[in-house]
Every structure is written in C-alpha cells, then in structure tokens.
C-alpha cells in the first residue's frame, strides 16, 4: 500500500508541474496580444522598415493643396490683390496686380504709381463659352462695368481691355474710358473679332499710355499677341477715327499744290499712271483708310462691295 501511495503521489507531482507550465505559457501569450475595446478597429503592426516605406508611399499619393500660387510680379514692386469681377467701383490701387480673367482664366492687369491701368497680359486668351458659362443674354458676364473716371463722357465707353467675349471681367482693372467708335466699330472691335474668330491667341500684351499722370483716360493703346503662329501688333490712338479722317481730308484739300477738280489731282498718287488709285497707293501717299464716297479720291478707287467705302 505504501508503494502504491508513493507512486500515486509522484505521478500527481509530475502532473502539477506540467499544468503549472501550461498556465504560465498562456499568460505570456496574452501579455503580447494587444487588448482592444469593442469600437476600436484592428491595427496591423509592421516591421520598422516596412512602416517607413508605407509612409513614403502615402506622402507621394496625397494631393498637395497648399502649394503657394506663383504671383506674376515685375521687379517685385507690385502687390497682388483680389477684386471681384463684377465690382463697378472706378477706383484702383496703386502698384497693384489683379487677375481679370473670368473663371479659371489668368489675365493679369497692372497699375502704376498713379493708379493708372497701364498693362494687361495673358499667356493664353480663351474666348467665352456661352454653352458652359453663365452668360447674360447680351453676351456679358455681368450687368454693368466699372465707373472709371472719364466713362461718364458721352463719347467714351466703359471699354474692356480684354473683352467679355474673350473672357475678361468688368472691374476697374480691365476697364478704361475708350472712344465709343473705336470700341464698338473700330480698331478695338476688329482686334477682338480677329482673336475670337481664331479661337483665341497666346502671349497677349496690352500697353496703355496716358497724356499725363492725372487722367484715367488713355491716349494710346498698343497690343501684341501671337495668332496662329504669327506675331500681331495693333496700335491706335484713343480718338474717333472718323474725326481724324475728316481732319486729314481738310488738310489735303487745302494744300495749294493739289487741285480738287482736275484729273491731274491723282498724278502724285497714281504711280503706275493707269488713271486708278489702289489702296496701297493711297496709303503710300499718306491717306488714311477708309476712303468714303464723299472723298474726292473715291471716284478714282474701286469700291468692290459698293458700300460707299474703300479700304474699310
């Protein structure tokens, strides 16, 4: 009996040691397993080097939204400001640069130290798209234009440097008092039509000059742009071309060396002596186009479309 009791005790002791080891192993396993609450999402624990690679990949894939916008400054002396395109105030800040392009267009306007708008540039002119943009029935983006001093004159329009039809806004940084004939039917209107019909242009630069530092009414406009691979240069004075032509006509007819009734009047103009005057010959002689029906030179020229004007 003692032998049996001894063996039983020994076996019980061995079993106790085995069970104790299993309990300790279970505690260790639980100690290295992270405990999470019911609402906590599982996390994947990666080796250190893999975590670094993952972080690099995230950095490359994340869109960067706070990159500073490149400001088109000249010599760093112009301050970029924002002005709503529909602002009809005629006041301008001095030495400022303003984006006057509608929507996503970037057209940059500059003022000098007198608050005069003297330069407008655009890397690309994008014409208005009436099917995708909120355009009024009259083709305008806004109901009115900025009241720049001078636009109250009856002979001057609130003229866009870059027209609505070409994506320009209507605040004071894109408006100058412009002769109404030039703006509606003359050089300005013609230039806008050419660019619009071509579907836009690139490298557009407008230079605006003034007779003094007080007025906001320009005396001259100069435009340079690239159209279908060609460099175009347009410039004109801010005056009524009809009045200018009349003055030139009077100057010509009052010259003592020129008779207005003799066929010999065209002898100095008709270089090929065929009794007719071409547009090129008239321009070379100093005449400004168009030549109208009431001009003495008209009867010697060819009005092909019969509208009473030659060289329009």
PDB file of C-alpha atoms in Angstrom:
ATOM      1  CA  UNK A   1       0.000   0.000   0.000  1.00  0.00           C
ATOM      2  CA  UNK A   2       2.792   2.383   0.814  1.00  0.00           C
ATOM      3  CA  UNK A   3       4.357   1.611  -2.574  1.00  0.00           C
ATOM      4  CA  UNK A   4       1.153   2.388  -4.359  1.00  0.00           C
ATOM      5  CA  UNK A   5       0.687   5.570  -2.344  1.00  0.00           C
ATOM      6  CA  UNK A   6       4.192   6.716  -3.183  1.00  0.00           C
ATOM      7  CA  UNK A   7       3.734   6.153  -6.906  1.00  0.00           C
ATOM      8  CA  UNK A   8       0.421   7.964  -6.855  1.00  0.00           C
ATOM      9  CA  UNK A   9       1.939  10.956  -5.098  1.00  0.00           C
ATOM     10  CA  UNK A  10       4.846  11.058  -7.553  1.00  0.00           C
ATOM     11  CA  UNK A  11       2.566  10.987 -10.569  1.00  0.00           C
ATOM     12  CA  UNK A  12       0.428  13.735  -9.042  1.00  0.00           C
ATOM     13  CA  UNK A  13       3.522  15.873  -8.510  1.00  0.00           C
ATOM     14  CA  UNK A  14       4.617  15.477 -12.162  1.00  0.00           C
ATOM     15  CA  UNK A  15       1.127  16.431 -13.365  1.00  0.00           C
ATOM     16  CA  UNK A  16       1.143  19.553 -11.212  1.00  0.00           C
ATOM     17  CA  UNK A  17       4.462  20.695 -12.720  1.00  0.00           C
ATOM     18  CA  UNK A  18       3.136  20.131 -16.289  1.00  0.00           C
ATOM     19  CA  UNK A  19      -0.077  22.028 -15.630  1.00  0.00           C
ATOM     20  CA  UNK A  20       1.797  24.878 -13.981  1.00  0.00           C
ATOM     21  CA  UNK A  21       3.975  25.275 -17.113  1.00  0.00           C
ATOM     22  CA  UNK A  22       0.899  25.421 -19.368  1.00  0.00           C
ATOM     23  CA  UNK A  23      -0.708  28.122 -17.258  1.00  0.00           C
ATOM     24  CA  UNK A  24       2.464  30.252 -17.366  1.00  0.00           C
ATOM     25  CA  UNK A  25       2.651  29.867 -21.184  1.00  0.00           C
ATOM     26  CA  UNK A  26      -0.901  31.073 -21.587  1.00  0.00           C
ATOM     27  CA  UNK A  27      -0.201  34.201 -19.521  1.00  0.00           C
ATOM     28  CA  UNK A  28       2.775  35.070 -21.702  1.00  0.00           C
ATOM     29  CA  UNK A  29       0.677  34.723 -24.886  1.00  0.00           C
ATOM     30  CA  UNK A  30      -1.972  37.064 -23.529  1.00  0.00           C
ATOM     31  CA  UNK A  31       0.620  39.584 -22.429  1.00  0.00           C
ATOM     32  CA  UNK A  32       1.901  40.162 -26.013  1.00  0.00           C
ATOM     33  CA  UNK A  33      -1.557  40.302 -27.613  1.00  0.00           C
ATOM     34  CA  UNK A  34      -2.836  43.929 -27.715  1.00  0.00           C
ATOM     35  CA  UNK A  35      -6.195  44.389 -25.991  1.00  0.00           C
ATOM     36  CA  UNK A  36      -8.802  46.453 -27.907  1.00  0.00           C
ATOM     37  CA  UNK A  37     -12.127  47.880 -26.993  1.00  0.00           C
ATOM     38  CA  UNK A  38     -15.229  46.835 -28.881  1.00  0.00           C
ATOM     39  CA  UNK A  39     -15.198  50.022 -31.026  1.00  0.00           C
ATOM     40  CA  UNK A  40     -11.506  50.014 -31.838  1.00  0.00           C
ATOM     41  CA  UNK A  41     -10.518  48.922 -35.335  1.00  0.00           C
ATOM     42  CA  UNK A  42      -7.743  46.351 -35.757  1.00  0.00           C
ATOM     43  CA  UNK A  43      -4.257  47.647 -36.468  1.00  0.00           C
ATOM     44  CA  UNK A  44      -1.589  45.887 -38.484  1.00  0.00           C
ATOM     45  CA  UNK A  45       1.780  46.008 -36.842  1.00  0.00           C
ATOM     46  CA  UNK A  46       4.526  46.190 -39.495  1.00  0.00           C
ATOM     47  CA  UNK A  47       8.257  45.875 -39.125  1.00  0.00           C
ATOM     48  CA  UNK A  48      10.023  49.228 -38.814  1.00  0.00           C
ATOM     49  CA  UNK A  49      11.455  49.269 -42.374  1.00  0.00           C
ATOM     50  CA  UNK A  50       8.083  48.403 -43.917  1.00  0.00           C
ATOM     51  CA  UNK A  51       6.427  51.186 -41.948  1.00  0.00           C
ATOM     52  CA  UNK A  52       8.927  53.681 -43.377  1.00  0.00           C
ATOM     53  CA  UNK A  53       8.170  52.544 -46.934  1.00  0.00           C
ATOM     54  CA  UNK A  54       4.454  52.849 -46.289  1.00  0.00           C
ATOM     55  CA  UNK A  55       4.884  56.410 -45.030  1.00  0.00           C
ATOM     56  CA  UNK A  56       6.811  57.417 -48.187  1.00  0.00           C
ATOM     57  CA  UNK A  57       4.091  55.954 -50.380  1.00  0.00           C
ATOM     58  CA  UNK A  58       1.406  57.882 -48.522  1.00  0.00           C
ATOM     59  CA  UNK A  59       3.317  61.127 -48.941  1.00  0.00           C
ATOM     60  CA  UNK A  60       3.576  60.699 -52.699  1.00  0.00           C
ATOM     61  CA  UNK A  61      -0.067  59.752 -53.116  1.00  0.00           C
ATOM     62  CA  UNK A  62      -1.530  62.578 -51.028  1.00  0.00           C
ATOM     63  CA  UNK A  63      -2.585  65.611 -53.141  1.00  0.00           C
ATOM     64  CA  UNK A  64      -0.767  68.770 -52.104  1.00  0.00           C
ATOM     65  CA  UNK A  65      -3.269  71.606 -51.735  1.00  0.00           C
ATOM     66  CA  UNK A  66      -1.238  74.312 -50.049  1.00  0.00           C
ATOM     67  CA  UNK A  67       1.386  75.000 -52.713  1.00  0.00           C
ATOM     68  CA  UNK A  68       1.874  78.805 -52.930  1.00  0.00           C
ATOM     69  CA  UNK A  69       0.474  80.379 -56.092  1.00  0.00           C
ATOM     70  CA  UNK A  70       3.140  81.925 -58.271  1.00  0.00           C
ATOM     71  CA  UNK A  71       2.453  85.654 -58.329  1.00  0.00           C
ATOM     72  CA  UNK A  72       3.310  87.419 -61.621  1.00  0.00           C
ATOM     73  CA  UNK A  73       5.332  90.278 -60.213  1.00  0.00           C
ATOM     74  CA  UNK A  74       7.560  92.679 -62.110  1.00  0.00           C
ATOM     75  CA  UNK A  75      10.659  93.538 -60.099  1.00  0.00           C
ATOM     76  CA  UNK A  76       8.670  92.561 -57.006  1.00  0.00           C
ATOM     77  CA  UNK A  77       7.139  96.024 -56.601  1.00  0.00           C
ATOM     78  CA  UNK A  78       3.529  95.182 -57.465  1.00  0.00           C
ATOM     79  CA  UNK A  79       1.179  93.873 -54.791  1.00  0.00           C
ATOM     80  CA  UNK A  80      -1.225  91.131 -55.808  1.00  0.00           C
ATOM     81  CA  UNK A  81      -4.780  91.913 -54.723  1.00  0.00           C
ATOM     82  CA  UNK A  82      -8.148  90.292 -55.389  1.00  0.00           C
ATOM     83  CA  UNK A  83     -11.034  92.297 -56.834  1.00  0.00           C
ATOM     84  CA  UNK A  84     -14.392  90.786 -57.717  1.00  0.00           C
ATOM     85  CA  UNK A  85     -15.007  90.752 -61.448  1.00  0.00           C
ATOM     86  CA  UNK A  86     -18.378  92.480 -61.029  1.00  0.00           C
ATOM     87  CA  UNK A  87     -17.055  95.340 -58.870  1.00  0.00           C
ATOM     88  CA  UNK A  88     -18.176  98.563 -60.590  1.00  0.00           C
ATOM     89  CA  UNK A  89     -16.106 100.899 -58.422  1.00  0.00           C
ATOM     90  CA  UNK A  90     -13.883 103.059 -60.589  1.00  0.00           C
ATOM     91  CA  UNK A  91     -11.101 103.246 -58.007  1.00  0.00           C
ATOM     92  CA  UNK A  92      -7.824 101.383 -58.420  1.00  0.00           C
ATOM     93  CA  UNK A  93      -4.997 100.657 -56.008  1.00  0.00           C
ATOM     94  CA  UNK A  94      -1.555 101.930 -56.938  1.00  0.00           C
ATOM     95  CA  UNK A  95       1.190  99.485 -57.945  1.00  0.00           C
ATOM     96  CA  UNK A  96      -1.230  96.555 -57.914  1.00  0.00           C
ATOM     97  CA  UNK A  97      -1.581  93.401 -59.986  1.00  0.00           C
ATOM     98  CA  UNK A  98      -5.039  91.839 -60.358  1.00  0.00           C
ATOM     99  CA  UNK A  99      -6.331  88.739 -62.129  1.00  0.00           C
ATOM    100  CA  UNK A 100      -9.012  89.992 -64.553  1.00  0.00           C
ATOM    101  CA  UNK A 101      -9.754  86.653 -66.206  1.00  0.00           C
ATOM    102  CA  UNK A 102     -13.211  85.170 -65.746  1.00  0.00           C
ATOM    103  CA  UNK A 103     -13.363  81.715 -64.106  1.00  0.00           C
ATOM    104  CA  UNK A 104     -10.092  79.813 -64.275  1.00  0.00           C
ATOM    105  CA  UNK A 105      -8.509  82.169 -66.809  1.00  0.00           C
ATOM    106  CA  UNK A 106      -5.428  84.093 -65.707  1.00  0.00           C
ATOM    107  CA  UNK A 107      -5.256  87.575 -67.212  1.00  0.00           C
ATOM    108  CA  UNK A 108      -3.031  89.926 -65.210  1.00  0.00           C
ATOM    109  CA  UNK A 109      -3.589  93.690 -65.016  1.00  0.00           C
ATOM    110  CA  UNK A 110      -1.044  96.160 -63.604  1.00  0.00           C
ATOM    111  CA  UNK A 111      -1.382  99.706 -62.281  1.00  0.00           C
ATOM    112  CA  UNK A 112       1.379 102.286 -61.993  1.00  0.00           C
ATOM    113  CA  UNK A 113       2.200 104.611 -59.109  1.00  0.00           C
ATOM    114  CA  UNK A 114      -0.654 106.912 -60.175  1.00  0.00           C
ATOM    115  CA  UNK A 115      -3.307 104.201 -60.158  1.00  0.00           C
ATOM    116  CA  UNK A 116      -3.480 104.172 -63.959  1.00  0.00           C
ATOM    117  CA  UNK A 117      -4.039 100.840 -65.682  1.00  0.00           C
ATOM    118  CA  UNK A 118      -1.011 100.565 -67.939  1.00  0.00           C
ATOM    119  CA  UNK A 119      -0.515  96.897 -68.737  1.00  0.00           C
ATOM    120  CA  UNK A 120      -2.599  93.730 -69.185  1.00  0.00           C
ATOM    121  CA  UNK A 121      -1.051  90.358 -70.033  1.00  0.00           C
ATOM    122  CA  UNK A 122      -2.276  86.826 -70.681  1.00  0.00           C
ATOM    123  CA  UNK A 123      -0.308  83.725 -71.550  1.00  0.00           C
ATOM    124  CA  UNK A 124      -3.403  82.438 -73.328  1.00  0.00           C
ATOM    125  CA  UNK A 125      -6.630  84.189 -74.297  1.00  0.00           C
ATOM    126  CA  UNK A 126      -9.578  81.772 -74.034  1.00  0.00           C
ATOM    127  CA  UNK A 127     -12.786  83.002 -75.687  1.00  0.00           C
ATOM    128  CA  UNK A 128     -16.094  82.966 -73.836  1.00  0.00           C
ATOM    129  CA  UNK A 129     -18.081  79.730 -73.958  1.00  0.00           C
ATOM    130  CA  UNK A 130     -21.778  80.522 -73.731  1.00  0.00           C
ATOM    131  CA  UNK A 131     -22.751  76.851 -73.509  1.00  0.00           C
ATOM    132  CA  UNK A 132     -20.785  76.231 -70.303  1.00  0.00           C
ATOM    133  CA  UNK A 133     -20.506  79.676 -68.681  1.00  0.00           C
ATOM    134  CA  UNK A 134     -23.238  81.782 -67.022  1.00  0.00           C
ATOM    135  CA  UNK A 135     -23.513  84.489 -69.667  1.00  0.00           C
ATOM    136  CA  UNK A 136     -26.288  87.085 -69.841  1.00  0.00           C
ATOM    137  CA  UNK A 137     -28.474  87.427 -72.938  1.00  0.00           C
ATOM    138  CA  UNK A 138     -26.362  90.376 -74.127  1.00  0.00           C
ATOM    139  CA  UNK A 139     -23.163  88.307 -74.055  1.00  0.00           C
ATOM    140  CA  UNK A 140     -21.889  89.861 -70.830  1.00  0.00           C
ATOM    141  CA  UNK A 141     -20.777  88.130 -67.653  1.00  0.00           C
ATOM    142  CA  UNK A 142     -22.055  91.000 -65.503  1.00  0.00           C
ATOM    143  CA  UNK A 143     -24.853  93.550 -65.687  1.00  0.00           C
ATOM    144  CA  UNK A 144     -22.557  96.597 -65.585  1.00  0.00           C
ATOM    145  CA  UNK A 145     -18.958  97.780 -65.925  1.00  0.00           C
ATOM    146  CA  UNK A 146     -16.679  99.739 -63.593  1.00  0.00           C
ATOM    147  CA  UNK A 147     -17.252 103.501 -63.496  1.00  0.00           C
ATOM    148  CA  UNK A 148     -13.654 104.587 -64.129  1.00  0.00           C
ATOM    149  CA  UNK A 149     -13.366 108.424 -64.140  1.00  0.00           C
ATOM    150  CA  UNK A 150     -13.938 109.587 -67.707  1.00  0.00           C
ATOM    151  CA  UNK A 151     -16.514 106.973 -68.670  1.00  0.00           C
ATOM    152  CA  UNK A 152     -19.274 109.458 -67.852  1.00  0.00           C
ATOM    153  CA  UNK A 153     -18.453 111.316 -71.080  1.00  0.00           C
ATOM    154  CA  UNK A 154     -20.928 110.700 -73.892  1.00  0.00           C
ATOM    155  CA  UNK A 155     -18.217 109.949 -76.439  1.00  0.00           C
ATOM    156  CA  UNK A 156     -16.410 107.410 -74.245  1.00  0.00           C
ATOM    157  CA  UNK A 157     -17.383 103.812 -73.447  1.00  0.00           C
ATOM    158  CA  UNK A 158     -16.535 101.639 -70.465  1.00  0.00           C
ATOM    159  CA  UNK A 159     -14.111  99.785 -72.703  1.00  0.00           C
ATOM    160  CA  UNK A 160     -12.741  96.349 -71.801  1.00  0.00           C
ATOM    161  CA  UNK A 161      -9.044  95.857 -72.427  1.00  0.00           C
ATOM    162  CA  UNK A 162      -9.870  92.137 -72.781  1.00  0.00           C
ATOM    163  CA  UNK A 163     -13.489  91.823 -73.875  1.00  0.00           C
ATOM    164  CA  UNK A 164     -16.242  89.742 -72.265  1.00  0.00           C
ATOM    165  CA  UNK A 165     -16.248  87.654 -75.425  1.00  0.00           C
ATOM    166  CA  UNK A 166     -12.599  86.822 -74.747  1.00  0.00           C
ATOM    167  CA  UNK A 167     -13.080  86.005 -71.058  1.00  0.00           C
ATOM    168  CA  UNK A 168     -12.394  89.370 -69.406  1.00  0.00           C
ATOM    169  CA  UNK A 169     -14.190  90.677 -66.294  1.00  0.00           C
ATOM    170  CA  UNK A 170     -15.713  94.124 -65.746  1.00  0.00           C
ATOM    171  CA  UNK A 171     -13.883  95.669 -62.794  1.00  0.00           C
ATOM    172  CA  UNK A 172     -11.699  98.787 -62.950  1.00  0.00           C
ATOM    173  CA  UNK A 173      -8.580  96.744 -63.658  1.00  0.00           C
ATOM    174  CA  UNK A 174      -9.931  95.743 -67.087  1.00  0.00           C
ATOM    175  CA  UNK A 175     -11.865  98.902 -67.984  1.00  0.00           C
ATOM    176  CA  UNK A 176     -10.634 102.185 -69.483  1.00  0.00           C
ATOM    177  CA  UNK A 177     -12.598 105.132 -70.908  1.00  0.00           C
ATOM    178  CA  UNK A 178     -12.370 104.370 -74.630  1.00  0.00           C
ATOM    179  CA  UNK A 179     -13.695 106.225 -77.660  1.00  0.00           C
ATOM    180  CA  UNK A 180     -17.077 104.667 -78.466  1.00  0.00           C
ATOM    181  CA  UNK A 181     -16.398 104.373 -82.211  1.00  0.00           C
ATOM    182  CA  UNK A 182     -13.117 102.506 -81.617  1.00  0.00           C
ATOM    183  CA  UNK A 183     -14.741 100.302 -79.002  1.00  0.00           C
ATOM    184  CA  UNK A 184     -17.853  99.393 -80.987  1.00  0.00           C
ATOM    185  CA  UNK A 185     -16.815  99.537 -84.644  1.00  0.00           C
ATOM    186  CA  UNK A 186     -13.143 100.450 -84.883  1.00  0.00           C
ATOM    187  CA  UNK A 187      -9.716  99.022 -84.123  1.00  0.00           C
ATOM    188  CA  UNK A 188     -10.603  97.579 -80.711  1.00  0.00           C
ATOM    189  CA  UNK A 189     -13.705  95.795 -82.019  1.00  0.00           C
ATOM    190  CA  UNK A 190     -11.813  94.497 -85.050  1.00  0.00           C
ATOM    191  CA  UNK A 191      -8.948  93.113 -82.932  1.00  0.00           C
ATOM    192  CA  UNK A 192     -11.401  91.333 -80.619  1.00  0.00           C
ATOM    193  CA  UNK A 193     -13.196  89.766 -83.585  1.00  0.00           C
ATOM    194  CA  UNK A 194      -9.964  88.510 -85.124  1.00  0.00           C
ATOM    195  CA  UNK A 195      -8.914  86.816 -81.853  1.00  0.00           C
ATOM    196  CA  UNK A 196     -12.404  85.451 -81.241  1.00  0.00           C
ATOM    197  CA  UNK A 197     -12.720  84.006 -84.760  1.00  0.00           C
ATOM    198  CA  UNK A 198      -9.315  82.344 -84.398  1.00  0.00           C
ATOM    199  CA  UNK A 199     -10.389  80.605 -81.184  1.00  0.00           C
ATOM    200  CA  UNK A 200      -8.040  82.657 -79.013  1.00  0.00           C
ATOM    201  CA  UNK A 201      -4.401  83.672 -79.023  1.00  0.00           C
ATOM    202  CA  UNK A 202      -1.266  83.437 -76.879  1.00  0.00           C
ATOM    203  CA  UNK A 203       1.310  85.793 -75.368  1.00  0.00           C
ATOM    204  CA  UNK A 204      -1.108  88.717 -75.236  1.00  0.00           C
ATOM    205  CA  UNK A 205       0.297  92.062 -74.038  1.00  0.00           C
ATOM    206  CA  UNK A 206      -1.600  95.350 -73.915  1.00  0.00           C
ATOM    207  CA  UNK A 207       0.300  98.563 -73.166  1.00  0.00           C
ATOM    208  CA  UNK A 208      -1.811 101.609 -72.320  1.00  0.00           C
ATOM    209  CA  UNK A 209      -0.380 105.129 -72.237  1.00  0.00           C
ATOM    210  CA  UNK A 210      -1.731 108.415 -70.913  1.00  0.00           C
ATOM    211  CA  UNK A 211      -1.133 112.098 -71.740  1.00  0.00           C
ATOM    212  CA  UNK A 212      -0.357 112.897 -68.088  1.00  0.00           C
ATOM    213  CA  UNK A 213      -0.320 111.387 -64.598  1.00  0.00           C
ATOM    214  CA  UNK A 214      -3.696 112.777 -63.517  1.00  0.00           C
ATOM    215  CA  UNK A 215      -6.207 111.412 -66.019  1.00  0.00           C
ATOM    216  CA  UNK A 216      -7.616 107.899 -66.292  1.00  0.00           C
ATOM    217  CA  UNK A 217      -8.417 108.403 -69.992  1.00  0.00           C
ATOM    218  CA  UNK A 218      -5.733 106.742 -72.150  1.00  0.00           C
ATOM    219  CA  UNK A 219      -4.261 108.477 -75.167  1.00  0.00           C
ATOM    220  CA  UNK A 220      -2.903 105.367 -76.903  1.00  0.00           C
ATOM    221  CA  UNK A 221      -3.249 101.571 -76.951  1.00  0.00           C
ATOM    222  CA  UNK A 222      -0.677  99.047 -78.135  1.00  0.00           C
ATOM    223  CA  UNK A 223      -1.459  95.317 -78.440  1.00  0.00           C
ATOM    224  CA  UNK A 224       0.903  92.460 -79.253  1.00  0.00           C
ATOM    225  CA  UNK A 225      -0.124  88.792 -79.435  1.00  0.00           C
ATOM    226  CA  UNK A 226       0.577  85.555 -81.280  1.00  0.00           C
ATOM    227  CA  UNK A 227      -2.203  84.320 -83.559  1.00  0.00           C
ATOM    228  CA  UNK A 228      -1.805  81.001 -85.392  1.00  0.00           C
ATOM    229  CA  UNK A 229       1.970  81.267 -85.189  1.00  0.00           C
ATOM    230  CA  UNK A 230       2.127  84.885 -86.330  1.00  0.00           C
ATOM    231  CA  UNK A 231       3.105  87.843 -84.166  1.00  0.00           C
ATOM    232  CA  UNK A 232       0.419  90.512 -84.499  1.00  0.00           C
ATOM    233  CA  UNK A 233       0.907  94.132 -83.457  1.00  0.00           C
ATOM    234  CA  UNK A 234      -2.038  96.538 -83.274  1.00  0.00           C
ATOM    235  CA  UNK A 235      -1.872 100.085 -82.011  1.00  0.00           C
ATOM    236  CA  UNK A 236      -4.112 103.104 -82.222  1.00  0.00           C
ATOM    237  CA  UNK A 237      -4.867 106.407 -80.547  1.00  0.00           C
ATOM    238  CA  UNK A 238      -7.889 106.771 -78.287  1.00  0.00           C
ATOM    239  CA  UNK A 239      -9.680 109.160 -80.664  1.00  0.00           C
ATOM    240  CA  UNK A 240     -12.624 108.998 -83.027  1.00  0.00           C
ATOM    241  CA  UNK A 241     -11.165 107.752 -86.348  1.00  0.00           C
ATOM    242  CA  UNK A 242     -13.929 109.439 -88.344  1.00  0.00           C
ATOM    243  CA  UNK A 243     -12.983 112.839 -86.933  1.00  0.00           C
ATOM    244  CA  UNK A 244      -9.321 112.140 -87.648  1.00  0.00           C
ATOM    245  CA  UNK A 245     -10.070 111.194 -91.262  1.00  0.00           C
ATOM    246  CA  UNK A 246     -12.113 114.345 -91.769  1.00  0.00           C
ATOM    247  CA  UNK A 247      -9.252 116.437 -90.463  1.00  0.00           C
ATOM    248  CA  UNK A 248      -6.847 114.718 -92.844  1.00  0.00           C
ATOM    249  CA  UNK A 249      -9.221 115.291 -95.735  1.00  0.00           C
ATOM    250  CA  UNK A 250      -9.391 119.005 -94.997  1.00  0.00           C
ATOM    251  CA  UNK A 251      -5.638 119.203 -94.715  1.00  0.00           C
ATOM    252  CA  UNK A 252      -5.242 117.513 -98.096  1.00  0.00           C
ATOM    253  CA  UNK A 253      -7.824 119.614 -99.928  1.00  0.00           C
ATOM    254  CA  UNK A 254      -6.403 122.912 -98.671  1.00  0.00           C
ATOM    255  CA  UNK A 255      -2.909 122.281 -99.968  1.00  0.00           C
ATOM    256  CA  UNK A 256      -2.157 124.822-102.730  1.00  0.00           C
ATOM    257  CA  UNK A 257      -0.317 122.247-104.846  1.00  0.00           C
ATOM    258  CA  UNK A 258      -3.353 119.995-105.105  1.00  0.00           C
ATOM    259  CA  UNK A 259      -6.439 120.742-107.158  1.00  0.00           C
ATOM    260  CA  UNK A 260      -9.739 119.070-106.294  1.00  0.00           C
ATOM    261  CA  UNK A 261     -11.276 119.422-109.768  1.00  0.00           C
ATOM    262  CA  UNK A 262      -8.575 118.394-112.223  1.00  0.00           C
ATOM    263  CA  UNK A 263      -7.727 114.830-113.251  1.00  0.00           C
ATOM    264  CA  UNK A 264      -4.128 115.781-112.509  1.00  0.00           C
ATOM    265  CA  UNK A 265      -5.015 115.541-108.786  1.00  0.00           C
ATOM    266  CA  UNK A 266      -4.001 111.884-108.783  1.00  0.00           C
ATOM    267  CA  UNK A 267      -0.738 112.321-110.648  1.00  0.00           C
ATOM    268  CA  UNK A 268       1.300 112.163-107.430  1.00  0.00           C
ATOM    269  CA  UNK A 269      -0.700 109.161-106.172  1.00  0.00           C
ATOM    270  CA  UNK A 270      -1.254 107.081-109.318  1.00  0.00           C
ATOM    271  CA  UNK A 271       2.247 105.647-109.521  1.00  0.00           C
ATOM    272  CA  UNK A 272       1.544 103.286-112.442  1.00  0.00           C
ATOM    273  CA  UNK A 273      -0.299 106.043-114.349  1.00  0.00           C
ATOM    274  CA  UNK A 274      -3.336 103.920-115.172  1.00  0.00           C
ATOM    275  CA  UNK A 275      -5.859 106.508-114.027  1.00  0.00           C
ATOM    276  CA  UNK A 276      -6.899 104.479-110.961  1.00  0.00           C
ATOM    277  CA  UNK A 277      -5.729 104.572-107.351  1.00  0.00           C
ATOM    278  CA  UNK A 278      -5.239 101.428-105.310  1.00  0.00           C
ATOM    279  CA  UNK A 279      -5.472 101.235-101.521  1.00  0.00           C
ATOM    280  CA  UNK A 280      -1.717 100.702-101.356  1.00  0.00           C
ATOM    281  CA  UNK A 281      -1.066 103.791-103.467  1.00  0.00           C
ATOM    282  CA  UNK A 282      -3.422 105.889-101.349  1.00  0.00           C
ATOM    283  CA  UNK A 283      -1.788 104.759 -98.112  1.00  0.00           C
ATOM    284  CA  UNK A 284       1.673 105.420 -99.529  1.00  0.00           C
ATOM    285  CA  UNK A 285       0.555 108.964-100.313  1.00  0.00           C
ATOM    286  CA  UNK A 286      -0.489 109.462 -96.698  1.00  0.00           C
ATOM    287  CA  UNK A 287      -4.241 108.895 -96.901  1.00  0.00           C
ATOM    288  CA  UNK A 288      -5.926 107.118 -94.003  1.00  0.00           C
ATOM    289  CA  UNK A 289      -8.432 104.354 -94.718  1.00  0.00           C
ATOM    290  CA  UNK A 290     -11.270 104.053 -95.354  1.00  0.00           C
ATOM    291  CA  UNK A 291     -11.893 106.452 -98.229  1.00  0.00           C
ATOM    292  CA  UNK A 292     -15.622 107.300 -98.207  1.00  0.00           C
ATOM    293  CA  UNK A 293     -17.979 108.206-101.045  1.00  0.00           C
ATOM    294  CA  UNK A 294     -17.791 111.948-100.293  1.00  0.00           C
ATOM    295  CA  UNK A 295     -13.988 112.000-100.511  1.00  0.00           C
ATOM    296  CA  UNK A 296     -12.537 113.476-103.707  1.00  0.00           C
ATOM    297  CA  UNK A 297     -10.283 110.424-104.144  1.00  0.00           C
ATOM    298  CA  UNK A 298     -13.169 107.937-104.007  1.00  0.00           C
ATOM    299  CA  UNK A 299     -14.066 108.189-107.711  1.00  0.00           C
ATOM    300  CA  UNK A 300     -10.571 107.028-108.664  1.00  0.00           C
ATOM    301  CA  UNK A 301     -10.752 103.925-106.459  1.00  0.00           C
ATOM    302  CA  UNK A 302     -12.513 100.572-106.762  1.00  0.00           C
ATOM    303  CA  UNK A 303     -15.366 100.083-104.284  1.00  0.00           C
ATOM    304  CA  UNK A 304     -15.832  96.361-104.945  1.00  0.00           C
ATOM    305  CA  UNK A 305     -18.692  95.790-102.491  1.00  0.00           C
ATOM    306  CA  UNK A 306     -20.425  99.079-103.304  1.00  0.00           C
ATOM    307  CA  UNK A 307     -20.863 100.124 -99.678  1.00  0.00           C
ATOM    308  CA  UNK A 308     -19.512 103.644-100.187  1.00  0.00           C
ATOM    309  CA  UNK A 309     -16.163 102.892 -98.540  1.00  0.00           C
ATOM    310  CA  UNK A 310     -12.805 101.681 -99.829  1.00  0.00           C
ATOM    311  CA  UNK A 311     -10.196 100.150 -97.564  1.00  0.00           C
ATOM    312  CA  UNK A 312     -12.502  99.589 -94.588  1.00  0.00           C
TER     313      UNK A 312
END
